[in-house]
Short mmCIF file of C-alpha atoms in Angstrom, two decimals:
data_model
loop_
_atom_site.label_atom_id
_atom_site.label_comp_id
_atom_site.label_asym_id
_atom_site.label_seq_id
_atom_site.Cartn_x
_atom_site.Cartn_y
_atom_site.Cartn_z
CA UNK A 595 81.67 125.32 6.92
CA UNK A 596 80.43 122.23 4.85
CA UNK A 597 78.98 123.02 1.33
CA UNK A 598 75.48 121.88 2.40
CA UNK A 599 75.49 123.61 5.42
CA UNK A 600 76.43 126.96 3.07
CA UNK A 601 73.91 126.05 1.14
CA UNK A 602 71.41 126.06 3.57
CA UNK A 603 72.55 129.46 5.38
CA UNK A 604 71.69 131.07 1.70
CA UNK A 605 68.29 129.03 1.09
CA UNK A 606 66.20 131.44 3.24
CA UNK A 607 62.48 130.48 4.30
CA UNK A 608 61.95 133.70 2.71
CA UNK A 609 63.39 132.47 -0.72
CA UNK A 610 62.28 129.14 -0.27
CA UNK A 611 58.59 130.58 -0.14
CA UNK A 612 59.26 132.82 -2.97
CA UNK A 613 60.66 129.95 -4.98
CA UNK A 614 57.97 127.93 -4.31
CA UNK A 615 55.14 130.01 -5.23
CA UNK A 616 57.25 131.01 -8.75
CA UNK A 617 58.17 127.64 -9.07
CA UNK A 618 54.40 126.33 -8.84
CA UNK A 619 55.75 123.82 -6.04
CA UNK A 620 53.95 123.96 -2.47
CA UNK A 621 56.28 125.18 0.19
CA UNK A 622 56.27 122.48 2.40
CA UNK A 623 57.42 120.41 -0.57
CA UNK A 624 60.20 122.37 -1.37
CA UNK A 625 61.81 122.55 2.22
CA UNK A 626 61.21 118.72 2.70
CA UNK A 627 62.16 117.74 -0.78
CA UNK A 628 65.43 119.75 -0.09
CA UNK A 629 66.38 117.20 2.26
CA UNK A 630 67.27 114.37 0.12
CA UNK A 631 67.87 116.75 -3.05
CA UNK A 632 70.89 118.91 -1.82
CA UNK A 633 72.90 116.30 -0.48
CA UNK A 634 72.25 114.17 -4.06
CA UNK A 635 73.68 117.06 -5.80
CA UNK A 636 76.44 117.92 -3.65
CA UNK A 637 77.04 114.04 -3.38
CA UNK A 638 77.70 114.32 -7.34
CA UNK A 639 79.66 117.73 -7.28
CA UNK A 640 81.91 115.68 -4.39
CA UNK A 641 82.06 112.42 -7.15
CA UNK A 642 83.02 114.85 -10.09
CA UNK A 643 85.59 116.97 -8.00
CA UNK A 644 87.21 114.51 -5.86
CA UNK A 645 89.86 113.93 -8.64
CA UNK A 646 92.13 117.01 -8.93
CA UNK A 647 91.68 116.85 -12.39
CA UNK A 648 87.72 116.94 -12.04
CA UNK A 649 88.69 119.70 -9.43
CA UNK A 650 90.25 121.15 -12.23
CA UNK A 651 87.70 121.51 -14.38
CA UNK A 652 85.01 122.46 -11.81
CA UNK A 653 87.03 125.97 -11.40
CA UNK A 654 87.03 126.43 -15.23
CA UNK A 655 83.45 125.84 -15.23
CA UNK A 656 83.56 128.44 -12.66
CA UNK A 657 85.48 130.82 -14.35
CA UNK A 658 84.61 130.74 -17.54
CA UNK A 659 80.30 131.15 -16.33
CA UNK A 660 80.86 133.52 -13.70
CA UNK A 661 79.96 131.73 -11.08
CA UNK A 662 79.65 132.72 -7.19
CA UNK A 663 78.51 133.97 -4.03
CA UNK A 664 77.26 137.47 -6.01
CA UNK A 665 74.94 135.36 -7.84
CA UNK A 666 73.36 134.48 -4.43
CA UNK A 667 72.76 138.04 -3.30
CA UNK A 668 68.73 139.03 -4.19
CA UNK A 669 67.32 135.29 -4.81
CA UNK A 670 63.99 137.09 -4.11
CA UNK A 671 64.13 139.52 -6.80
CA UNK A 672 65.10 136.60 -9.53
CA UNK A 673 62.33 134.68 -8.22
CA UNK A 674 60.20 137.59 -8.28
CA UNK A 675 60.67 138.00 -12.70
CA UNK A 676 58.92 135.02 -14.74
CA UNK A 677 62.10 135.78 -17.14
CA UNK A 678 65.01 135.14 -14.16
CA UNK A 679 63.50 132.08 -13.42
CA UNK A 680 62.83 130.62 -15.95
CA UNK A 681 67.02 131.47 -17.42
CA UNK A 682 67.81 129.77 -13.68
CA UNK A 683 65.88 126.67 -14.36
CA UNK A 684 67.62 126.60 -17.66
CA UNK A 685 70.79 127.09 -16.18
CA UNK A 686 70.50 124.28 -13.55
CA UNK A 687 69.47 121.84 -16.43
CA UNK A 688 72.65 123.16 -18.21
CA UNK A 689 74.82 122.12 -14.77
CA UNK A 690 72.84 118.86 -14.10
CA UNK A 691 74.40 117.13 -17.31
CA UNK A 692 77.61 118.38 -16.71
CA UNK A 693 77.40 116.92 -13.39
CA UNK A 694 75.58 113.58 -13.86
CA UNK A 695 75.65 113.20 -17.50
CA UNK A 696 73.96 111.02 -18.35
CA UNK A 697 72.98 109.80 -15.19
CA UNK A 698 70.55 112.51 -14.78
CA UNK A 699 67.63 111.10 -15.15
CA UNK A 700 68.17 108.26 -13.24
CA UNK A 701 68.84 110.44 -10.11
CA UNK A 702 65.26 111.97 -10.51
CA UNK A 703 64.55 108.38 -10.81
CA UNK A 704 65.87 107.50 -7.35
CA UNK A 705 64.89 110.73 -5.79
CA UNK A 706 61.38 110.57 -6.19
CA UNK A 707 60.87 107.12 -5.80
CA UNK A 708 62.50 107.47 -2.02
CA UNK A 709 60.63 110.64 -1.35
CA UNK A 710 57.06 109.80 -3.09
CA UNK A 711 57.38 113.44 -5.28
CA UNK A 712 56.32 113.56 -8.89
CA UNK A 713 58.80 113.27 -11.22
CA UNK A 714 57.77 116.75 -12.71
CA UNK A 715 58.66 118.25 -9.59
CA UNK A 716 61.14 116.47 -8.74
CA UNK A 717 62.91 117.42 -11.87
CA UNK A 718 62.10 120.90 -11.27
CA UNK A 719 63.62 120.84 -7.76
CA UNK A 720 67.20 119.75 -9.04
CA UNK A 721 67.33 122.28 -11.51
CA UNK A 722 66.50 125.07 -8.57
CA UNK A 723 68.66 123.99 -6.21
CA UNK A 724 71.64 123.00 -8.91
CA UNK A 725 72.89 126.38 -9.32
CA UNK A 726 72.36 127.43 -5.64
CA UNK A 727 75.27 124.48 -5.41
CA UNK A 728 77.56 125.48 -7.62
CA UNK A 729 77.32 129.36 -6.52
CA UNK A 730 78.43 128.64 -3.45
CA UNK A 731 80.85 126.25 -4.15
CA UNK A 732 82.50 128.81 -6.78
CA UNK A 733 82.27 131.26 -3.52
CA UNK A 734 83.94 129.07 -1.56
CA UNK A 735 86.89 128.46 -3.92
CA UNK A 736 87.45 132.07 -4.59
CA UNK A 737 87.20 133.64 -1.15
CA UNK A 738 89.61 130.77 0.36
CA UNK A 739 92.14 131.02 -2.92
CA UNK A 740 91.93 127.26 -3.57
CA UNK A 741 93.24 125.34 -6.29
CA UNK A 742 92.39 122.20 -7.66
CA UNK A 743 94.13 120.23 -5.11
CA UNK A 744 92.76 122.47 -2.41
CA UNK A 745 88.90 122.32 -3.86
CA UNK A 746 89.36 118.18 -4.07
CA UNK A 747 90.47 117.89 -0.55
CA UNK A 748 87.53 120.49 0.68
CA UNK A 749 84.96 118.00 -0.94
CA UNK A 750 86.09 114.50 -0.37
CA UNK A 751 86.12 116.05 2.98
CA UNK A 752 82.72 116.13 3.10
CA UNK A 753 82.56 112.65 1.28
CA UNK A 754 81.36 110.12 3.92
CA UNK A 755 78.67 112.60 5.32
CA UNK A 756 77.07 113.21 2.16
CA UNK A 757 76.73 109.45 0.50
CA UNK A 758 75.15 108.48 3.90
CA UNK A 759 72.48 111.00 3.66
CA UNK A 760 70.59 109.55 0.58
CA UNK A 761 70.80 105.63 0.31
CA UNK A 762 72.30 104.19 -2.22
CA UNK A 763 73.88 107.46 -3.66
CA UNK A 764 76.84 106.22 -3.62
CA UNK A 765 76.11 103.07 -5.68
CA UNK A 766 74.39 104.88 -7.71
CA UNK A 767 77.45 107.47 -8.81
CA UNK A 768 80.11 104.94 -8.52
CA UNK A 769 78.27 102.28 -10.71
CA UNK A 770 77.59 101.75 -14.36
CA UNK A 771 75.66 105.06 -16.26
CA UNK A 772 72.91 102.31 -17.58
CA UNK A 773 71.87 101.11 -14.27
CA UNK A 774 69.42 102.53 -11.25
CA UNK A 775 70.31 102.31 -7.87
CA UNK A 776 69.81 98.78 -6.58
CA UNK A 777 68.56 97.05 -9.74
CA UNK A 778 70.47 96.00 -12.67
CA UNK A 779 69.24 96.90 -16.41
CA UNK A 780 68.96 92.99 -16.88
CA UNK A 781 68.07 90.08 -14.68
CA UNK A 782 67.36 86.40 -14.90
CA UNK A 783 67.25 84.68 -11.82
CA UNK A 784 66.54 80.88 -11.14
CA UNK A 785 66.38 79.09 -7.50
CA UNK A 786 65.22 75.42 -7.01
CA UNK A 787 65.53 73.93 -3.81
CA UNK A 788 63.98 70.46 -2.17
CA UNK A 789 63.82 69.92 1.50
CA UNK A 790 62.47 66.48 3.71
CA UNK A 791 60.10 67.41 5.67
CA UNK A 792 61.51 67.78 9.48
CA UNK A 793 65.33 68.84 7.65
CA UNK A 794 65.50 72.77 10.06
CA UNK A 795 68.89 73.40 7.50
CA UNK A 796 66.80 72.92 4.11
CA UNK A 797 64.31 75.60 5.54
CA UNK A 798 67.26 78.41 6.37
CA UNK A 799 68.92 77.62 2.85
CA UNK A 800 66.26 79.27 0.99
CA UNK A 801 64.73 81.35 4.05
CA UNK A 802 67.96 83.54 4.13
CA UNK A 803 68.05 85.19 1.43
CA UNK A 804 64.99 85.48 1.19
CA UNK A 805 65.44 87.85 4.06
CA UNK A 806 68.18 89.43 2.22
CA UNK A 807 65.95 90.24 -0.45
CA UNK A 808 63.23 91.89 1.70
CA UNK A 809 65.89 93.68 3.34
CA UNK A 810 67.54 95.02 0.15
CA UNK A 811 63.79 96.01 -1.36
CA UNK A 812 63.61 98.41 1.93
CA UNK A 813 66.40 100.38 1.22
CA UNK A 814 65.34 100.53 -2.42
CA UNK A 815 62.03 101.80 -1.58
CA UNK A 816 60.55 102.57 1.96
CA UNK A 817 57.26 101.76 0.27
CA UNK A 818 58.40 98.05 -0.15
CA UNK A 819 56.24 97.77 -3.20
CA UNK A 820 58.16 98.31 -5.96
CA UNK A 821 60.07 95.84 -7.98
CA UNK A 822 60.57 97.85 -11.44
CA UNK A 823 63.80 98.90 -12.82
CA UNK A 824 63.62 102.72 -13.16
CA UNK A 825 66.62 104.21 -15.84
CA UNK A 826 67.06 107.40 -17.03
CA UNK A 827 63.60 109.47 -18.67
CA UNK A 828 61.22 107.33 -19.30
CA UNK A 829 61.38 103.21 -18.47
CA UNK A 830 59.00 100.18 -19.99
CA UNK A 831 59.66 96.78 -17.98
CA UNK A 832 58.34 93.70 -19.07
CA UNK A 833 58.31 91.06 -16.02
CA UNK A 834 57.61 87.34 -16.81
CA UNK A 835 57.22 84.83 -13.62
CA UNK A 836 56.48 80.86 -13.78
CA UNK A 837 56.16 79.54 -10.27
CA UNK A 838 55.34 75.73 -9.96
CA UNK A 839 53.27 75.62 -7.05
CA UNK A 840 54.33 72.82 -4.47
CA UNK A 841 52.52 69.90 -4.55
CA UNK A 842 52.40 67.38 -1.43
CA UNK A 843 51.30 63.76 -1.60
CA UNK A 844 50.31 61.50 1.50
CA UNK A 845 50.26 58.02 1.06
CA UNK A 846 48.66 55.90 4.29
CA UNK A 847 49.22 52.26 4.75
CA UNK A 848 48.19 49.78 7.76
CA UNK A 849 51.63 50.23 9.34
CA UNK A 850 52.97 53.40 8.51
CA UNK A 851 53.00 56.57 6.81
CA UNK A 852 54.83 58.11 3.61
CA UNK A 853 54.92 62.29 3.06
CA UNK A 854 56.67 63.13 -0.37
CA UNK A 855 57.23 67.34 -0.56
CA UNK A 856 57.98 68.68 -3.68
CA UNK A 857 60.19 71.75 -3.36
CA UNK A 858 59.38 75.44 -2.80
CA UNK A 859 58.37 77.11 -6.15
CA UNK A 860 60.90 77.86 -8.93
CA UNK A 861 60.46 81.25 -9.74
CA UNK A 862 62.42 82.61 -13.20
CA UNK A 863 62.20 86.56 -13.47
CA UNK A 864 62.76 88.04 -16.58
CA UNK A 865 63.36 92.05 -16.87
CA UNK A 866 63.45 93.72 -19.91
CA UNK A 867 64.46 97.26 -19.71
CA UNK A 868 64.33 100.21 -22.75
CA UNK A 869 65.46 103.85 -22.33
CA UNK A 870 64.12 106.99 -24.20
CA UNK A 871 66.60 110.05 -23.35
CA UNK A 872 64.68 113.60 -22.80
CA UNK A 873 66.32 116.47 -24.45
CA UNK A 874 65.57 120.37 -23.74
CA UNK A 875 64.87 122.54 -26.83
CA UNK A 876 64.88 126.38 -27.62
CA UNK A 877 62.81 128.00 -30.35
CA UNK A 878 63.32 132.14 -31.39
CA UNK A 879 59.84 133.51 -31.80
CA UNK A 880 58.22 135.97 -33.94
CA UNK A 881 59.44 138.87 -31.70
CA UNK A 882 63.08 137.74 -31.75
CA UNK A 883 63.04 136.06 -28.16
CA UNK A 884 64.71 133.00 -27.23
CA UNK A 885 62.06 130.72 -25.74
CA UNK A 886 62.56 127.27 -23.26
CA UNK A 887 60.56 123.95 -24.46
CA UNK A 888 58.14 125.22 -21.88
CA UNK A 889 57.41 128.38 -23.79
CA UNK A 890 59.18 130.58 -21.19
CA UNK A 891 61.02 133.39 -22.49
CA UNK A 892 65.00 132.77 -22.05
CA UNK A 893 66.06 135.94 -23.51
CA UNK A 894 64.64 138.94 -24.86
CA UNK A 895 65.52 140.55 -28.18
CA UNK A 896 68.36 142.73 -27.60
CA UNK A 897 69.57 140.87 -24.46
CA UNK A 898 71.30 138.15 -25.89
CA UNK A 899 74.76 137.82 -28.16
CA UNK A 900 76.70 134.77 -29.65
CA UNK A 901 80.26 134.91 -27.89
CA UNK A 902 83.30 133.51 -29.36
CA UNK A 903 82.89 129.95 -28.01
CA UNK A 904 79.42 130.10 -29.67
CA UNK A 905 77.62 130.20 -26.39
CA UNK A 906 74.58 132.08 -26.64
CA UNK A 907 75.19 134.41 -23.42
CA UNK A 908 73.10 137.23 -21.94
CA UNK A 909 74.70 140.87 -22.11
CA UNK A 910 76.47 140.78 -19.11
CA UNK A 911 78.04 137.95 -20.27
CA UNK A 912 75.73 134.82 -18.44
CA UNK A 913 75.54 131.96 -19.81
CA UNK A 914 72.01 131.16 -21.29
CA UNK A 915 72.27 128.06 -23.78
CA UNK A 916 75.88 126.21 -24.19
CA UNK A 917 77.26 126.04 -27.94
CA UNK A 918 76.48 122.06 -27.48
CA UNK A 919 72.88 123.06 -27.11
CA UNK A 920 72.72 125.56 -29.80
CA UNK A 921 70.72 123.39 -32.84
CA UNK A 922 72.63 124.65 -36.10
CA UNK A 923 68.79 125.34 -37.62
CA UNK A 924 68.32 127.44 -34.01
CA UNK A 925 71.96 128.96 -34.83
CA UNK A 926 71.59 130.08 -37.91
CA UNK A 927 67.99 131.78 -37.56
CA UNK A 928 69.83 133.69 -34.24
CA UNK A 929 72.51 135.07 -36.37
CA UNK A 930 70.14 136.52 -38.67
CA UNK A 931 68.14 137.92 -35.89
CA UNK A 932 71.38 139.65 -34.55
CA UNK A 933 72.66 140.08 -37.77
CA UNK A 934 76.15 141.87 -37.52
CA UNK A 935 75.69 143.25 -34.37
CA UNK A 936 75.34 139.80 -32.90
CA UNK A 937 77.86 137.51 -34.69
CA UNK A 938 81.15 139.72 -35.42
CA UNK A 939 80.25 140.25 -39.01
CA UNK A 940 82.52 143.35 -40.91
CA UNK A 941 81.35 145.78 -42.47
CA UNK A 942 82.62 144.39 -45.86
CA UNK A 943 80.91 140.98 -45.13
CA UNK A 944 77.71 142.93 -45.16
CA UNK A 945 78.18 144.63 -48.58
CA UNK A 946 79.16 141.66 -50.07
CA UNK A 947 75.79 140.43 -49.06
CA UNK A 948 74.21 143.24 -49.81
CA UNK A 949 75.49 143.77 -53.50
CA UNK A 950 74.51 139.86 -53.92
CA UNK A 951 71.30 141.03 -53.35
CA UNK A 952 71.44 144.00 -55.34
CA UNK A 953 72.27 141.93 -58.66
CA UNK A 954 69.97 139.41 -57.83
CA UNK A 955 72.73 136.40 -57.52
CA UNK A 956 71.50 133.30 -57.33
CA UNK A 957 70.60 132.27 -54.09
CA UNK A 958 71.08 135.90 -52.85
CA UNK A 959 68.27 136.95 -50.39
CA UNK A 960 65.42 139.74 -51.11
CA UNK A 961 64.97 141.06 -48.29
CA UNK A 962 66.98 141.77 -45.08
CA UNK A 963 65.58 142.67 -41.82
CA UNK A 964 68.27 144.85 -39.80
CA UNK A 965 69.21 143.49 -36.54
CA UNK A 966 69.79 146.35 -34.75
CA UNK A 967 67.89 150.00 -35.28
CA UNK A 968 66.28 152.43 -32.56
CA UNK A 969 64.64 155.54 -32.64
CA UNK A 970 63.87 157.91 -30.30
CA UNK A 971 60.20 157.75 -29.35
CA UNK A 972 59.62 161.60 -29.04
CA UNK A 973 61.58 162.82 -31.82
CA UNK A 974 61.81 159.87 -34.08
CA UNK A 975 65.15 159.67 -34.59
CA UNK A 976 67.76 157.34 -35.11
CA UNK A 977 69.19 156.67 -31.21
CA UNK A 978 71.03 153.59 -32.20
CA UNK A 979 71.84 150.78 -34.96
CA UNK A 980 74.10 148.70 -36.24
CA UNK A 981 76.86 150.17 -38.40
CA UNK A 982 78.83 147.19 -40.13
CA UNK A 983 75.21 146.55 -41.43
CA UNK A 984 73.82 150.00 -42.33
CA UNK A 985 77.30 151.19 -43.57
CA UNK A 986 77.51 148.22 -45.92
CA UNK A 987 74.46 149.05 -47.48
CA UNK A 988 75.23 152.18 -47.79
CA UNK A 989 78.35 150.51 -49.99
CA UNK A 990 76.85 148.29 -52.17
CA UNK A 991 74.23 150.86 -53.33
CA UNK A 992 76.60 153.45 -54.14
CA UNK A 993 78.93 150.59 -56.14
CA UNK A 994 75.77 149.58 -57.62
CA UNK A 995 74.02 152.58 -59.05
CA UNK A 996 71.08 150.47 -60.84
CA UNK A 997 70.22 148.91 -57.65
CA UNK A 998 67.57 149.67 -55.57
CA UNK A 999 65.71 148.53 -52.16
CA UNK A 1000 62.40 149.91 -50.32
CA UNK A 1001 62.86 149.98 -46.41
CA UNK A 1002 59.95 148.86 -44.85
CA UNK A 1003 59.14 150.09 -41.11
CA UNK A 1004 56.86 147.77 -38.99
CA UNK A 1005 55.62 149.44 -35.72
CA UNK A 1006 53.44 149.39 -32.80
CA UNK A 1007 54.53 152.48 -30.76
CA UNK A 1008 51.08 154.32 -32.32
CA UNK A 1009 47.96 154.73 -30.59
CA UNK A 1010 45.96 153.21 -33.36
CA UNK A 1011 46.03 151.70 -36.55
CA UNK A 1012 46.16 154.88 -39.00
CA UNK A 1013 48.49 156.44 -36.13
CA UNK A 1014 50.52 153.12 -36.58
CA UNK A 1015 50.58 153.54 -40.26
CA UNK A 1016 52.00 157.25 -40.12
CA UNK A 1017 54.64 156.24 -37.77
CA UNK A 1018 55.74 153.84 -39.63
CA UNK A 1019 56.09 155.96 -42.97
CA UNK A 1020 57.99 158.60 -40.78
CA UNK A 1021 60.71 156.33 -39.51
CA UNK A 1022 61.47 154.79 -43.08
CA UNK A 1023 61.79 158.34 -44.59
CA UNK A 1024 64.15 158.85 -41.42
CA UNK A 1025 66.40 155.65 -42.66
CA UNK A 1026 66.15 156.66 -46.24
CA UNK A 1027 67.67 160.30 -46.05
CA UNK A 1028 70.36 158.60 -43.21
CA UNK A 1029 71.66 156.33 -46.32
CA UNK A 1030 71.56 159.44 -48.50
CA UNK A 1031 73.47 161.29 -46.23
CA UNK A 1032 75.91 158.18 -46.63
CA UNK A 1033 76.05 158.85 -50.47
CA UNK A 1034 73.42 156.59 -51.93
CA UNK A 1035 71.16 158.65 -54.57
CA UNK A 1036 67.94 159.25 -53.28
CA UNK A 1037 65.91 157.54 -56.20
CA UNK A 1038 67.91 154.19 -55.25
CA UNK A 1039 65.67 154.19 -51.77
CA UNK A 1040 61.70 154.01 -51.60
CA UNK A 1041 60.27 154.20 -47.72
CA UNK A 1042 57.23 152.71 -47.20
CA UNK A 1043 55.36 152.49 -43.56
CA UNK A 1044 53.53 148.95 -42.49
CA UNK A 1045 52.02 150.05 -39.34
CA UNK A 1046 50.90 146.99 -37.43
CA UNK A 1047 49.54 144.97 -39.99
CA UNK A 1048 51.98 142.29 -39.07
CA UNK A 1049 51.76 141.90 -35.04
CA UNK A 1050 54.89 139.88 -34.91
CA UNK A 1051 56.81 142.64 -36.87
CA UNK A 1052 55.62 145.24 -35.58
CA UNK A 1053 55.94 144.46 -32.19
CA UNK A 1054 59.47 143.82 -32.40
CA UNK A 1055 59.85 147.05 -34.81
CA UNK A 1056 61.08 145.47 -37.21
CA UNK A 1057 62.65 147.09 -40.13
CA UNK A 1058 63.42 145.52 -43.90
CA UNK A 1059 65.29 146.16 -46.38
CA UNK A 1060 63.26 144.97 -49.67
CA UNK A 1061 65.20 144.63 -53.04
CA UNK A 1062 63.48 146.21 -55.72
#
């Protein structure tokens, strides 16, 4: 079976509609738009992998994000959570640059300027059906054992059948990254021609390709009304034209007759293209979520780790953004949101840190929220937290017996404010007496309840450690 036609068999109507409607795409745009879109995307899966070295790395990629024909089983019930779709999207963007590069935006480019779809959607399409690509792909590979000379051979099978689906697809991935299918980043043309009156051959020298021109402008766009030069996200052009106008002069004397023609119009075309890149971005919030440029939640707190390539993956071990992608400002503020739990830090890191604080070195921190502590919502107590952090402190308070912190307990499990408030007090106390059952002297720990007075703490139940 060809990859598009696998592709297909998974795309149900079913979750095509549900993709739609989650997507904010009307249906009938999504099943027409697929036409042109699929076989773009498999046309530059076929480019990347039709080298057994490109092959090559196409089955790391597969390996090392987990990707396959389980991914494909309930497409219904990820387009059915806000959170699932939006980490697909995310992850399609992800696969789009490592299969176009740079080049990316110039597909959208060519897509929706030979379908008539916004760009918007457009862009939103390729993400969607990006990952529906590679999944089965990956199955493919797996379930028939192939290697990298076996996955080449399986795609440049399907070579010649893909490229002639879109026009000028394959232009478009063989030829320079800088360029849009069918129109070069810079052009200066200049044509003069003069003709006698009467000469037929004159007329075909410049009527030709003129007719080559029309023709190419049809498979460039069906519209035929187009002659800007699109490149990758966003594209000014600046067209100058000087046309002389032809001029004719008739001179009549008794005995005959002179007709002077001045030559069809010179026409020099100057285009001027510039090229501003997009870029995705991810912010952490107030509640310790990772959220998309869009404002979609990526990850919740608690669902998300830093794994040793410096990927930031989900628990099960998904990809969510790639270490490339990972800003070191956004790094750094997600390793202190997971703390040690998240980032492989010992127990000894943490009461090095931790006894900084305590004698108030310079640069040292004051306060320390932990990145991992749970309590039991009926009883209160401690169901779960992080011990390389918790242990540490427990360390540098007992090495350092002037020191002392206040833990601070933000929550909004209460049914009011004062309820809040009481909660609150209750689950510091719990912390306190759990680092003096550690060792640490009980007049080295205050507890101190916030309640909800901070919304962004308190939601996340957040808990401090305050240096005294």
């Amino acid at each position: 079976m060809s990859l598009l036609d696998g592709v297909k068999e998974t795309l149900t109507n079913a979750v095509l509609d549900k993709a739609a409607s989650a997507l904010g795409i009307e249906s009938t745009l999504v099943k027409t738009g697929m036409k042109m879109f699929l076989p773009a995307i498999i046309g530059g899966v076929i480019n990347k992998g039709g080298s057994e070295s490109g092959a090559g790395a196409l089955l790391d990629l597969f390996k090392k994000d987990g990707y396959g024909d389980n991914n494909l089983g309930d497409l219904v019930g990820v387009f059915g959570s806000p959170e699932k779709t939006s980490g697909l999207l995310d992850q399609g963007g992800n696969l789009l640059s490592t299969i176009f590069g740079n080049k990316t935006s110039g597909l959208v480019d060519m897509l929706v300027n030979l379908t008539g779809m916004k760009k918007g959607i457009g862009t939103t399409l390729l993400k969607f059906l990006a990952p529906m690509v590679i999944n089965k792909l990956a199955g493919h590979a797996s379930s028939n054992n192939l290697d990298a000379n076996g996955l080449s051979s399986y795609l440049n099978g399907q070579k010649s059948g893909i490229m002639s689906m879109v026009p000028g697809l394959s232009s478009f991935l063989g030829g320079n990254a800088t360029k849009s299918v069918g129109a070069t980043a810079s052009r200066n043309t200049t044509s003069t021609h003069t003709s006698n009156e009467g000469g037929g051959g004159g007329w075909m020298k410049w009527l030709l390709p003129l007719l080559g021109i029309a023709a190419l402008g049809y498979f460039i766009s069906q519209k035929g009304c187009s002659n800007t030069v699109k490149e990758e996200a966003k594209v000014t052009t600046n067209v100058v034209k000087k046309t002389t106008a032809p001029t004719t002069t008739k001179k009549v004397a008794t005995t005959n007759t002179t007709t002077t023609k001045a030559a069809p119009a010179t026409t020099t075309t100057t285009t001027t293209t510039t090229t501003t890149a997009t870029t995705t971005t991810y912010s952490l919030n107030a509640n310790g979520d990772i959220v998309s440029g869009s404002g979609s939640v990526l990850g919740k707190k608690g669902s998300y780790k830093i794994d040793a390539k410096g990927n930031l993956v989900s628990n099960d071990g998904r990809i969510l953004i790639t270490a490339a992608n990972l800003s070191g400002n956004l790094l750094s503020k997600i390793k202190a949101a997971l703390g040690a739990a998240g980032t492989g830090v010992s127990q000894q890191q943490m009461t090095t840190m931790f006894t900084n604080m305590l004698v108030k070195k310079a640069g040292a921190k004051t306060s320390y929220g932990l990145s991992k502590i749970e309590f039991n919502k009926e009883n209160h107590k401690i169901s779960n937290f992080s011990k390389a952090e918790v242990m540490g402190l427990a360390a540098a308070l007992k090495a350092n017996a002037k020191g002392k912190i206040e833990v601070r307990v933000h929550t909004n499990d209460g049914k009011n404010a004062k309820d809040n408030n009481s909660l609150s007090e209750t689950r510091a106390k719990v912390i306190r007496d759990m680092l003096v059952t550690l060792g640490v002297s009980k007049g080295q720990i205050s507890a101190k309840g916030m309640g909800n007075a901070d919304a962004g703490k308190a939601s996340a139940g957040k808990v401090e450690i305050s240096i005294k």
